[in-house]
Coordinates of C-alpha atoms in Angstrom, one line a residue:
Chain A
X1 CA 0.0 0.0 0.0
X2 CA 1.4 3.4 -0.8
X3 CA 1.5 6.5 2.0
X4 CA 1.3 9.1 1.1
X5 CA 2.3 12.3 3.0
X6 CA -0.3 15.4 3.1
X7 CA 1.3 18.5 3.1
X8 CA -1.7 19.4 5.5
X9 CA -2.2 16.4 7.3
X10 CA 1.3 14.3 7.3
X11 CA 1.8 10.7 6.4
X12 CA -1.6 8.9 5.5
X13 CA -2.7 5.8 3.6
X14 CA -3.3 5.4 -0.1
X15 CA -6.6 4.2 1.0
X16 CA -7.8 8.1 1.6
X17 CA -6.6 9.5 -1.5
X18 CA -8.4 10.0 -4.8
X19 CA -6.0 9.8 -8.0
X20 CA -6.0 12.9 -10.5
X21 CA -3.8 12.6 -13.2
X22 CA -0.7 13.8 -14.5
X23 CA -0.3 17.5 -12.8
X24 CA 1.9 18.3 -15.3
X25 CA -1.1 19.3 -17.9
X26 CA -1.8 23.0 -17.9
X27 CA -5.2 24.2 -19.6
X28 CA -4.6 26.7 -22.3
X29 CA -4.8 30.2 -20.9
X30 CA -8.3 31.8 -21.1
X31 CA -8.7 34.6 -23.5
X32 CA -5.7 33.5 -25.8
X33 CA -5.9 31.9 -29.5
X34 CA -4.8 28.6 -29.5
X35 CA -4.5 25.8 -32.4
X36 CA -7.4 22.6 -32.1
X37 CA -3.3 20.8 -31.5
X38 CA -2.4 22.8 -28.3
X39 CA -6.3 22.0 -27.3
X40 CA -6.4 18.2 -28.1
X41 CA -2.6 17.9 -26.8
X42 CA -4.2 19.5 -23.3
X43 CA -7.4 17.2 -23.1
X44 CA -6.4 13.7 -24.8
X45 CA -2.3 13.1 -25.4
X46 CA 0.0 11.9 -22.2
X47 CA 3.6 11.5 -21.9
X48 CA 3.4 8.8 -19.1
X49 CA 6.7 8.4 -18.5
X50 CA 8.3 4.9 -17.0
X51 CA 10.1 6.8 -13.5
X52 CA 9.5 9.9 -11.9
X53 CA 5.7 11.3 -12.5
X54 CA 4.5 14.8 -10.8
X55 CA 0.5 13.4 -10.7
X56 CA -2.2 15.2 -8.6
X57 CA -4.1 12.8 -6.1
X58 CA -6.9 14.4 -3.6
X59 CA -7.2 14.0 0.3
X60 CA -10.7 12.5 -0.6
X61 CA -10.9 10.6 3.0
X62 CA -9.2 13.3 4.9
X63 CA -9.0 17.4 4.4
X64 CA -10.0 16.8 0.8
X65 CA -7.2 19.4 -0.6
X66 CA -6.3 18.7 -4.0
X67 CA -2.2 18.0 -4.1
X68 CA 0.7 17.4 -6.0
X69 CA 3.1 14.3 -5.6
X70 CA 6.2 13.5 -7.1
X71 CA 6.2 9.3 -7.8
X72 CA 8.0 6.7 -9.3
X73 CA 5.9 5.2 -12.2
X74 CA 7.7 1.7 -11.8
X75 CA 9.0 1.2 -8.0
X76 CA 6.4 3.5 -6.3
X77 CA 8.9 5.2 -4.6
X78 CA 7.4 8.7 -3.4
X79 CA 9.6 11.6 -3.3
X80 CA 7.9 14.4 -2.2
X81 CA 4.7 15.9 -2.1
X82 CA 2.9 19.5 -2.7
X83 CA 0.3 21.7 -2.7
X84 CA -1.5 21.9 -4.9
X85 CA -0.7 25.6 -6.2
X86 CA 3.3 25.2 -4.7
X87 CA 5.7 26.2 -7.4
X88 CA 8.1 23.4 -8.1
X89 CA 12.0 24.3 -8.2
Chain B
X1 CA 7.3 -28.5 -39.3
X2 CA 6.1 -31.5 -37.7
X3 CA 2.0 -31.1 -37.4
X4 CA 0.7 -31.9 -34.0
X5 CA -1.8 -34.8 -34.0
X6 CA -2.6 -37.8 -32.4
X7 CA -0.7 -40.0 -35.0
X8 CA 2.2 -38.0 -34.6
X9 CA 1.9 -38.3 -30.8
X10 CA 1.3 -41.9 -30.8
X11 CA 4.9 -42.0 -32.8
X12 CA 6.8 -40.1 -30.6
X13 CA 5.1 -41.9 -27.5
X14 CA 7.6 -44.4 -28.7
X15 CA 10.9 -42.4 -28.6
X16 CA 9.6 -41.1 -24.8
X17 CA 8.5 -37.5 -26.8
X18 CA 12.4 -36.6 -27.0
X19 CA 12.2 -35.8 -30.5
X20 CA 9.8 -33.1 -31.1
X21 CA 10.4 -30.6 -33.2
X22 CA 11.4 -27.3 -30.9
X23 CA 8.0 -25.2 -31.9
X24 CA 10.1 -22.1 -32.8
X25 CA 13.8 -21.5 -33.7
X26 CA 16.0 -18.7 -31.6
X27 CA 17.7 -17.1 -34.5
X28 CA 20.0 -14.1 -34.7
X29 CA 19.0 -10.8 -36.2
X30 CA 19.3 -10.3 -40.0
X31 CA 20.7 -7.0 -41.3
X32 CA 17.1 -6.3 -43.0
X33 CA 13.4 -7.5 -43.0
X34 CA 10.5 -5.5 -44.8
X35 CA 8.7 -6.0 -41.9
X36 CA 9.4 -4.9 -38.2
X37 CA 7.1 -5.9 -35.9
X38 CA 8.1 -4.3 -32.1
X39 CA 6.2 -6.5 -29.3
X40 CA 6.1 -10.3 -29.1
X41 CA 3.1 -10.6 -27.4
X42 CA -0.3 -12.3 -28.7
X43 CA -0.8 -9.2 -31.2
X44 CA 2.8 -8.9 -32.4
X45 CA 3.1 -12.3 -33.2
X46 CA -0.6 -12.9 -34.4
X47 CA 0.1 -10.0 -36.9
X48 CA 3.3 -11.6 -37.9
X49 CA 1.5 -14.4 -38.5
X50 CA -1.3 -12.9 -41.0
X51 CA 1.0 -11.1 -42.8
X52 CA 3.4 -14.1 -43.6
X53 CA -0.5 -16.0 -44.7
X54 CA -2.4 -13.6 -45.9
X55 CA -0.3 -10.9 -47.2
X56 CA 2.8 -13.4 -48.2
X57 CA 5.4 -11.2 -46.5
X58 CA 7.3 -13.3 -44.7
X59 CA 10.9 -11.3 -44.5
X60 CA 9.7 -10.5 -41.5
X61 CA 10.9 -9.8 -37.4
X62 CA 9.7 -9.4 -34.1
X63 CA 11.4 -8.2 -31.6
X64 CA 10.5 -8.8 -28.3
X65 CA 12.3 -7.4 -25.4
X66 CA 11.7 -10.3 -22.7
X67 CA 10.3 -13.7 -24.1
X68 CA 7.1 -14.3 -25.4
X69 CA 4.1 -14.8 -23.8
X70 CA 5.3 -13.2 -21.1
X71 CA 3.8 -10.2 -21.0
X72 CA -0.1 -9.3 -21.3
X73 CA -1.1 -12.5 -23.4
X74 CA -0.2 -14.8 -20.3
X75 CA -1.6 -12.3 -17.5
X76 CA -4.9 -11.8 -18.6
X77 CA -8.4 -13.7 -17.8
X78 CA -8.7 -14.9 -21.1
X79 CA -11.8 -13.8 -21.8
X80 CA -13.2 -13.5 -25.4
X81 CA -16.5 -11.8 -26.2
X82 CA -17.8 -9.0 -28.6
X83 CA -20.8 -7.6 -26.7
X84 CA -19.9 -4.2 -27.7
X85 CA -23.0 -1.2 -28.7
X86 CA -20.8 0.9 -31.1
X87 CA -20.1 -0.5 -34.5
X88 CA -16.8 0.3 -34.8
X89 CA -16.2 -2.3 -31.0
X90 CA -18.9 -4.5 -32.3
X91 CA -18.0 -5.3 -36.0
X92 CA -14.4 -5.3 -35.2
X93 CA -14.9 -7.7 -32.3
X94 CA -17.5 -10.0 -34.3
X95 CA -15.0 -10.7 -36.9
X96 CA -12.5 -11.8 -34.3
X97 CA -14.6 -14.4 -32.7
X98 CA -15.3 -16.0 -36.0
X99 CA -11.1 -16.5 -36.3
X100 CA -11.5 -17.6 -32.5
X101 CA -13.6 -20.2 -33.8
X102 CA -11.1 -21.9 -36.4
X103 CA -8.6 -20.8 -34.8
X104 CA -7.3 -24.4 -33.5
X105 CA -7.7 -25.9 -36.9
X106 CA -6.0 -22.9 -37.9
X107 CA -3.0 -23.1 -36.0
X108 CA -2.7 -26.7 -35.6
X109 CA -2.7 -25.9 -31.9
X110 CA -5.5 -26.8 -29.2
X111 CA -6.2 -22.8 -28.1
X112 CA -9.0 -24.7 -26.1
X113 CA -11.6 -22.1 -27.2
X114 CA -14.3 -22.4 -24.7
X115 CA -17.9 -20.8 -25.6
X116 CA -19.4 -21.2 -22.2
X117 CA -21.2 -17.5 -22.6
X118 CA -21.1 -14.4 -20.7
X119 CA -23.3 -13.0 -18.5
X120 CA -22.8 -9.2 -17.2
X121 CA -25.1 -8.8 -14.2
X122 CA -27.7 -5.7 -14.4
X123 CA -28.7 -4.9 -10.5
X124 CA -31.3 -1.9 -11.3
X125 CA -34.6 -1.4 -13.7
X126 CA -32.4 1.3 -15.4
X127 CA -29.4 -1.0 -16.1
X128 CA -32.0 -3.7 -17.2
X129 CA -33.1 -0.9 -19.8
X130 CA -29.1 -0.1 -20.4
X131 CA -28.7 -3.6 -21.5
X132 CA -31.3 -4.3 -23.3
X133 CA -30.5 -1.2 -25.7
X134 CA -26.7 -2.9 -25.9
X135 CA -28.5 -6.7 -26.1
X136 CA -30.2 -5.0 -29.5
X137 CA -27.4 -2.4 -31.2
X138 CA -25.5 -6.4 -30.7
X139 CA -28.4 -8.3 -32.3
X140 CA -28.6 -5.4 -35.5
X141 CA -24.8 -6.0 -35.6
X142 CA -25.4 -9.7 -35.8
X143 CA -24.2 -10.4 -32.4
X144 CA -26.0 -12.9 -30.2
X145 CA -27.8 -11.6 -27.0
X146 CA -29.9 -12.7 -24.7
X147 CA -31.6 -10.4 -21.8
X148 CA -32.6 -12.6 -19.2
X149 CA -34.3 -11.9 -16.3
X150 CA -33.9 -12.6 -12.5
X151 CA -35.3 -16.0 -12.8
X152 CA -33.0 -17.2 -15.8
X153 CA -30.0 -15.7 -14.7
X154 CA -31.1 -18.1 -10.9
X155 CA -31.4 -21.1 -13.4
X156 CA -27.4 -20.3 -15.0
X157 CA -25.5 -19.4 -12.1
X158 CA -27.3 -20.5 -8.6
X159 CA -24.2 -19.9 -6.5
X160 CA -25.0 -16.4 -6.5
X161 CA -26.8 -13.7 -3.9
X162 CA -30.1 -14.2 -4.8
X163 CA -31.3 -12.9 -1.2
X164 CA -34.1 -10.0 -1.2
X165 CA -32.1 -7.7 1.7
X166 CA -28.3 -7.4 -0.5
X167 CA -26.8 -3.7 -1.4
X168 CA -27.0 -4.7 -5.4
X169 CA -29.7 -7.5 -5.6
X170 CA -30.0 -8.5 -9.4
X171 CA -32.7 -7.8 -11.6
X172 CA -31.2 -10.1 -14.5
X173 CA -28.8 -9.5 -17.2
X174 CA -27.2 -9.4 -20.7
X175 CA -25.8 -12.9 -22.0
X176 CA -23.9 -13.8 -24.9
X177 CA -23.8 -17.4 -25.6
X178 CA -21.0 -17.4 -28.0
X179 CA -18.8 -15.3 -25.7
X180 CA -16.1 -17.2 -23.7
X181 CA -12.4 -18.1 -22.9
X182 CA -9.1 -19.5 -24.3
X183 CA -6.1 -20.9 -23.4
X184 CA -3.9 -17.9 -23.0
X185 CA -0.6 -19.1 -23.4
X186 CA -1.7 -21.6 -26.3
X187 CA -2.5 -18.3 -28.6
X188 CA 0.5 -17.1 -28.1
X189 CA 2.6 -20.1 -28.7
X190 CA 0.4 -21.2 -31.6
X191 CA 0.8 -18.1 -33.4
X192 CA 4.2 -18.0 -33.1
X193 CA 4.8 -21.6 -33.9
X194 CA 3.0 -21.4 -37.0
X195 CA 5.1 -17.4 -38.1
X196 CA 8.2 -19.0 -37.5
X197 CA 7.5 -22.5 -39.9
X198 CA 6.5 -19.3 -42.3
X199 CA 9.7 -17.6 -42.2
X200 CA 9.3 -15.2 -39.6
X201 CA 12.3 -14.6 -37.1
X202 CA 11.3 -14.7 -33.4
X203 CA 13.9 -12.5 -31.5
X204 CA 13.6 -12.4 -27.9
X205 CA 15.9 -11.1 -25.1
X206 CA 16.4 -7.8 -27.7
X207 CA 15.5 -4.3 -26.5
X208 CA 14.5 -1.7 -29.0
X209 CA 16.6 1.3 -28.0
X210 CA 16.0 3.9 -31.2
X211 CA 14.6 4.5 -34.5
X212 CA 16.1 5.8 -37.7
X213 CA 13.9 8.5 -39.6
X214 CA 15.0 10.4 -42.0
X215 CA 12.9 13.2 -44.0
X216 CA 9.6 11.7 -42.0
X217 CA 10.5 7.5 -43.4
X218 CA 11.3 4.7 -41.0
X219 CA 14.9 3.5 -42.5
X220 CA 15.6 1.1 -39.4
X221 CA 15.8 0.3 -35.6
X222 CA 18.7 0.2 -32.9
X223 CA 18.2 -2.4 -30.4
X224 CA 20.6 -4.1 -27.3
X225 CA 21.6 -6.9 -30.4
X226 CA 22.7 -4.5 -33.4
X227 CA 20.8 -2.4 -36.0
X228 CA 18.1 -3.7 -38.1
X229 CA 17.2 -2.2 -41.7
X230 CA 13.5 -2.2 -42.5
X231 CA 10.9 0.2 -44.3
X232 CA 8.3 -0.6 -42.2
X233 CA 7.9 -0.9 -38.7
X234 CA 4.7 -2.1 -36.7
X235 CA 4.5 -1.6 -32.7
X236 CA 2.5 -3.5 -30.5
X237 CA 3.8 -3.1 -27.1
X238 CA 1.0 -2.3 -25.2
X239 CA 1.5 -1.1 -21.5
X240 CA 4.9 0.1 -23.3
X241 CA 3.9 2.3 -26.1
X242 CA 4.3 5.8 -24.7
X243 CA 8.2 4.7 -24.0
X244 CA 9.0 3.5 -27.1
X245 CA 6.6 6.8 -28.8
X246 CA 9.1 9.6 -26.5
X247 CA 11.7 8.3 -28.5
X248 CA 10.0 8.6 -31.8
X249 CA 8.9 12.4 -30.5
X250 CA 5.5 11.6 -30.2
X251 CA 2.6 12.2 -27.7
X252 CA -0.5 9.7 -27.3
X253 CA -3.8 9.6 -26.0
X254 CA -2.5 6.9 -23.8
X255 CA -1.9 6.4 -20.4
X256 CA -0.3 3.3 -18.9
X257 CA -1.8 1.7 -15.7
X258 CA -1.8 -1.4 -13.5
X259 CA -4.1 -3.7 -13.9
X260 CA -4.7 -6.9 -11.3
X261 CA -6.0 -10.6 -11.8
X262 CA -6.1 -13.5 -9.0
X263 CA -7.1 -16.9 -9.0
X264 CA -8.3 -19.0 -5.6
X265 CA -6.9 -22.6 -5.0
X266 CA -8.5 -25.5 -7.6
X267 CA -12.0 -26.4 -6.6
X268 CA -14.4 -28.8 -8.1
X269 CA -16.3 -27.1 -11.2
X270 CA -19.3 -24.7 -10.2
X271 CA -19.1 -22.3 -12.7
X272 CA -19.7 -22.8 -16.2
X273 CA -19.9 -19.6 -17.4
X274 CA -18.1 -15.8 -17.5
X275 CA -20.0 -13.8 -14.9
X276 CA -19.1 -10.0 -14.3
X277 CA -20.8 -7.8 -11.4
X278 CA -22.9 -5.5 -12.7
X279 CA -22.7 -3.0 -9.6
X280 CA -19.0 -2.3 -9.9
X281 CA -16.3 -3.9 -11.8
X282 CA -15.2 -7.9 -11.3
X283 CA -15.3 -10.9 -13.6
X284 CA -15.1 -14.4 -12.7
X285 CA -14.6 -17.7 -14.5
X286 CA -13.7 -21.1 -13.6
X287 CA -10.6 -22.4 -15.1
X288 CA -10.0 -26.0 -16.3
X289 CA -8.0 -26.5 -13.3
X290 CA -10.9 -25.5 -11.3
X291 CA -9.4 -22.0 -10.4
X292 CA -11.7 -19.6 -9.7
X293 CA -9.9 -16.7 -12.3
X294 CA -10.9 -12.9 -10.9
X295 CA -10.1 -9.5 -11.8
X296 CA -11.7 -5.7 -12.1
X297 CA -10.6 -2.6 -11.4
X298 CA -7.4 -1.1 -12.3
X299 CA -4.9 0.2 -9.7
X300 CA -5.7 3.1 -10.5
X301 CA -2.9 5.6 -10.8
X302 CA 0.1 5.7 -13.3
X303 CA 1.9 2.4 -13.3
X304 CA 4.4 0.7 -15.1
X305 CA 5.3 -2.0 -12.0
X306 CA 3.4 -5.3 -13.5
X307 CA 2.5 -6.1 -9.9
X308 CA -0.3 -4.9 -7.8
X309 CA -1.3 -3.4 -4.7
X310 CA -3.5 -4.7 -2.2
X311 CA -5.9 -2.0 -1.4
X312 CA -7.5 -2.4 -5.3
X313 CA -7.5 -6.3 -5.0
X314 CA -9.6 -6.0 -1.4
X315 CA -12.1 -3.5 -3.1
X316 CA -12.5 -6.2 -5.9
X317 CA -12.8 -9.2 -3.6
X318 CA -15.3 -7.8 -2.1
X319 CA -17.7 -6.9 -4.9
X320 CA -16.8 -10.8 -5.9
X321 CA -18.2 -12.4 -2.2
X322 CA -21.1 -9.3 -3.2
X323 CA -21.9 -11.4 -5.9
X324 CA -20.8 -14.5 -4.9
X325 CA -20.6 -15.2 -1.2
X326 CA -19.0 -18.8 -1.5
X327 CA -15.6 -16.8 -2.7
X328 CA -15.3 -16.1 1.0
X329 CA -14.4 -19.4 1.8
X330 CA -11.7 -19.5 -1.1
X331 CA -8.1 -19.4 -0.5
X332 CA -6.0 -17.0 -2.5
X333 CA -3.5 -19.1 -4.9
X334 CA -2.2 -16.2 -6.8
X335 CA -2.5 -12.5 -7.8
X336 CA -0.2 -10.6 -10.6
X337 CA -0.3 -7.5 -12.3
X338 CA 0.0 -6.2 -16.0
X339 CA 0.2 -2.8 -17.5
X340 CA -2.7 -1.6 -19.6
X341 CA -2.4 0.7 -22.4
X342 CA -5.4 3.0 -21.6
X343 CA -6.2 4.9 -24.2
X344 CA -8.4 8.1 -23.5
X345 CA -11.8 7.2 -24.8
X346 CA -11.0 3.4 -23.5
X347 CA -11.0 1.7 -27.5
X348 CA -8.0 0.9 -29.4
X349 CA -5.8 2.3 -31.9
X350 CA -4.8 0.8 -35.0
X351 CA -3.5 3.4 -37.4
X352 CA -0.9 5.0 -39.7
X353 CA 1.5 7.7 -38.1
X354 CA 2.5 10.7 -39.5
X355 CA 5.7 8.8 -40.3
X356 CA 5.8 6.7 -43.2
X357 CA 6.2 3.2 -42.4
X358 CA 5.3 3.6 -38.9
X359 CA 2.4 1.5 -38.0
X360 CA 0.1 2.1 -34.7
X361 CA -1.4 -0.9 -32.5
X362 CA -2.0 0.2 -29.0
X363 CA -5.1 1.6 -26.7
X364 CA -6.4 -2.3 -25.5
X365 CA -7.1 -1.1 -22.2
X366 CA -8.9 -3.8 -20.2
X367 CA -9.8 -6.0 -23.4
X368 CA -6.8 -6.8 -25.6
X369 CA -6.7 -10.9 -25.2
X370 CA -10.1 -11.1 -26.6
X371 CA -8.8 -8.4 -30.0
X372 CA -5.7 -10.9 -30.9
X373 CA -7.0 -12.4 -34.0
X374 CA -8.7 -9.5 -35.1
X375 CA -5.7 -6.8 -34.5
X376 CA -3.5 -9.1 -35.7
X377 CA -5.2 -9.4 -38.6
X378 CA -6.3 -6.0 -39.7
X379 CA -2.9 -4.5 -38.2
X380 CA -1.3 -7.0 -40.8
X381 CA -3.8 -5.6 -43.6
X382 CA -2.9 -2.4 -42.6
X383 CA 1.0 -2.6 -42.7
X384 CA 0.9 -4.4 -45.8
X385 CA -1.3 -2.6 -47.6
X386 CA -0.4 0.9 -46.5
X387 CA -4.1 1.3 -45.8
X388 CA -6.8 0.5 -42.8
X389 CA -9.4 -1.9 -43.2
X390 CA -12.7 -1.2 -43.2
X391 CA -12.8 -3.7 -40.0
X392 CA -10.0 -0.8 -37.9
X393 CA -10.9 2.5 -39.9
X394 CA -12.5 3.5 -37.0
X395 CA -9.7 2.9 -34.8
X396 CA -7.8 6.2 -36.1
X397 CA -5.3 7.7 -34.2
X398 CA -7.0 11.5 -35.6
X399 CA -10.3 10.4 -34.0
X400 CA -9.6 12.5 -30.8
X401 CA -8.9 15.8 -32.9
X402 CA -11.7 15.1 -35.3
X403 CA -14.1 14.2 -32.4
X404 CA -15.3 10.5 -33.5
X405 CA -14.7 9.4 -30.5
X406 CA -15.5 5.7 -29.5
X407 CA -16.9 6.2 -26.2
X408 CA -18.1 2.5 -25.5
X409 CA -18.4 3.1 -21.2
X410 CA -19.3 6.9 -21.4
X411 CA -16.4 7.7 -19.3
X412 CA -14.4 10.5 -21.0
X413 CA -10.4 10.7 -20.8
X414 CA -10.6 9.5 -17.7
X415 CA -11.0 5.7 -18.1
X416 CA -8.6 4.9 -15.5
X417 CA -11.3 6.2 -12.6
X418 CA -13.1 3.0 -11.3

């Protein structure tokens, strides 16, 4: 089982979380012409990388923040997590 | 090559079965095929196969990074059905269980095809309604289905929760007779058997590491055992695809994710037919060994691991001894783990790229052992031809920017969320 730490509530299990998807994805901006590509890339197409993965899960079972958490696709291994609006270095 | 029957058993009976043929050579890579097919697993070889019968192209390889039949083709819960609503599912799916049908006499190899029907469990008056507008889009497709109600569905498959006071009582369900299972490992095998006494190179233990393309044309591939010349290069890889498309520069509609299957210890037969739990998502069949063979949900997150985790396998155990409270009493033999190529409107993709000579199998989500026969084939048509079939022209990979999308579970891009 994977644990998972909440940058608001500390170390809980898998069990409470929700998954959301790669958090690298960022919606076009509002208000700006963009291509039907930049549109479908944003909605349909996925890197999904074998290793590390920054994917958003939610504290469904718990505080119910959205976050961000840095994993390995093919050990598990969880580096570190976020919030959900933290910048990332 | 030697053809298995019971003559040619009854011979080698005699010389203790020493002297069999092996059923497919090891051989070293050529400098150049006209065919590449990346992935030895039940679609790589299957389409290796139809393009060496049907198409006469036999200069042709697969590479496969581990050994065959060791990847999705031998983990799944070998279920084969077509009870699909949309054409594109349905038609597609239909044509593959007539080569299911032949497909022992075909391959000269016992696939043990097994039409014991499915039955998909509908636990509400609205489901009920749900499946009788699939049971008929099947029928107009020429698909058998049968609706039954509670009574019938008591008469199939008494071992389940028939009691008044359960969460998801059942109202009845959708069958298909002629839906049902195979011997995994036996497609595999047979298919590749019968490629390599066609000519086609099995190469296993052999990593693809790049691709040469020049001025938008395949010209080759690197992999761990030497460079390989070929025009035209097919992949089936499955869980694997978005790896192997980074290093062609290329983004898919595909996400890969875990997906689990268990069997309990042998028991004596009780279950003659494919069951799956309307309420949730679980299947269950009884193997020949008297296995009870379970799976459902996916993991659920991003996965490339090929082994599971316990929380998903509890929530699908659960919705099994829902359905089926004598599972309780089971003990667990063994659980394993594959990785899915979800594509994002949960149907498959067999397609041309934007390369020439780059050929497109992926997207099989939770129901690529049942598609062998039929990807194999039309992916063959496809690559040898230059063109799709009528059978895959539906399975574009442009069908997510043009919006013909093939929603079959209504679920959006997010057919990962169980």
């Amino acid at each position: 089982m994977l644990h998972i730490k909440c940058p608001y509530c500390g170390m809980r299990s898998q069990n409470e979380f929700s998954y959301g998807g790669d958090a690298s994805v960022k919606r076009p901006e509002l208000n700006k012409e963009i291509s039907d590509q930049e549109w479908d890339s944003f909605v349909y197409n996925r890197k999904s990388l074998r290793g590390k993965h920054l994917e958003l899960w939610q504290h469904l079972s718990g505080c119910r923040q959205w976050i961000k958490v840095e994993r390995d696709t093919a050990t598990h291994e969880i580096f570190n997590t976020y919030k959900a609006d933290e910048e990332i270095s | 090559m030697q053809k298995y029957s019971i003559f040619n058993l009854v011979k080698n009976a005699f010389s203790n079965h020493e002297n069999w043929d092996l059923a497919w050579k090891d051989p070293t890579p050529k400098e150049e095929y006209d065919v590449v097919i990346i992935g030895g697993g039940g679609h790589g070889l299957a389409t290796a196969y139809y393009l060496a019968k049907e198409h006469n192209i036999t200069k042709v390889a697969i590479i496969e990074k581990g050994w065959i039949g060791g990847g999705n083709v031998g983990r799944n819960t070998t279920i084969i059905r077509s009870n699909y609503m949309h054409d594109e599912n349905a038609l597609f799916s239909e044509f593959g269980m007539d080569l299911w049908r032949k497909m022992s006499q075909d391959l000269n190899y016992n696939v043990m095809f097994s039409p014991r029907g499915i039955i998909n469990l509908a636990h509400s008056d609205a489901q009920m309604n749900a499946y009788a507008r699939r049971g008929n889009s099947m029928r107009l497709n020429g698909i058998d289905a049968v609706l039954l109600n509670r009574e019938q569905v008591k008469e199939i498959i008494p071992m389940a929760d028939f009691s008044e006071n359960v969460r998801f009582p059942i109202f009845g369900g959708l069958m298909q007779p002629s839906a049902g299972t195979a011997r995994h490992d036996a497609v595999a095998w047979g298919y590749a058997r019968q490629a390599d006494s066609m000519g086609v190179d099995i190469i296993q233990n052999c990593e693809v590491t790049g691709f040469d393309v020049t001025a938008g044309k395949i010209n080759g591939i690197r992999t761990s055992r030497g460079n390989i010349k070929t025009k035209k290069v097919g992949l089936c890889v499955a869980g694997s695809t978005n790896m192997l498309a980074e290093k062609l520069n290329m983004t898919l509609p595909i996400e890969t994710h875990l997906l689990q299957a268990c069997v309990s210890e042998p028991v004596k037969p009780i279950l003659d037919r494919v069951v799956t739990f309307g309420a949730g998502h679980f299947y269950i069949s009884q193997s020949d060994k008297g296995e009870m063979v379970m799976g459902g949900d996916l993991d659920g997150y991003n996965s490339y691991a090929q082994r599971g985790n316990l929380p998903t396998l509890q929530h699908v155990l659960t919705e099994g001894i829902a359905m089926m409270p004598f599972l309780s009493k089971l003990k667990m033999l063994r659980t394993w783990g594959g990785i899915m190529d979800m594509s994002m409107d949960g149907s498959p993709i067999i397609d041309k790229t934007h390369i020439d000579g780059l050929y497109l199998n992926c997207g099989w989500c939770y129901g690529g052992f049942k598609a062998t026969p039929a990807s194999g084939w039309t992916f063959a048509h496809t690559i040898a031809q230059d063109k799709v079939h009528e059978l895959n022209a539906g399975f574009s990979l442009n069908r997510f920017s043009t919006g013909h999308l093939i929603d079959e579970k209504g679920l959006g891009t997010k057919t990962w969320i169980s």
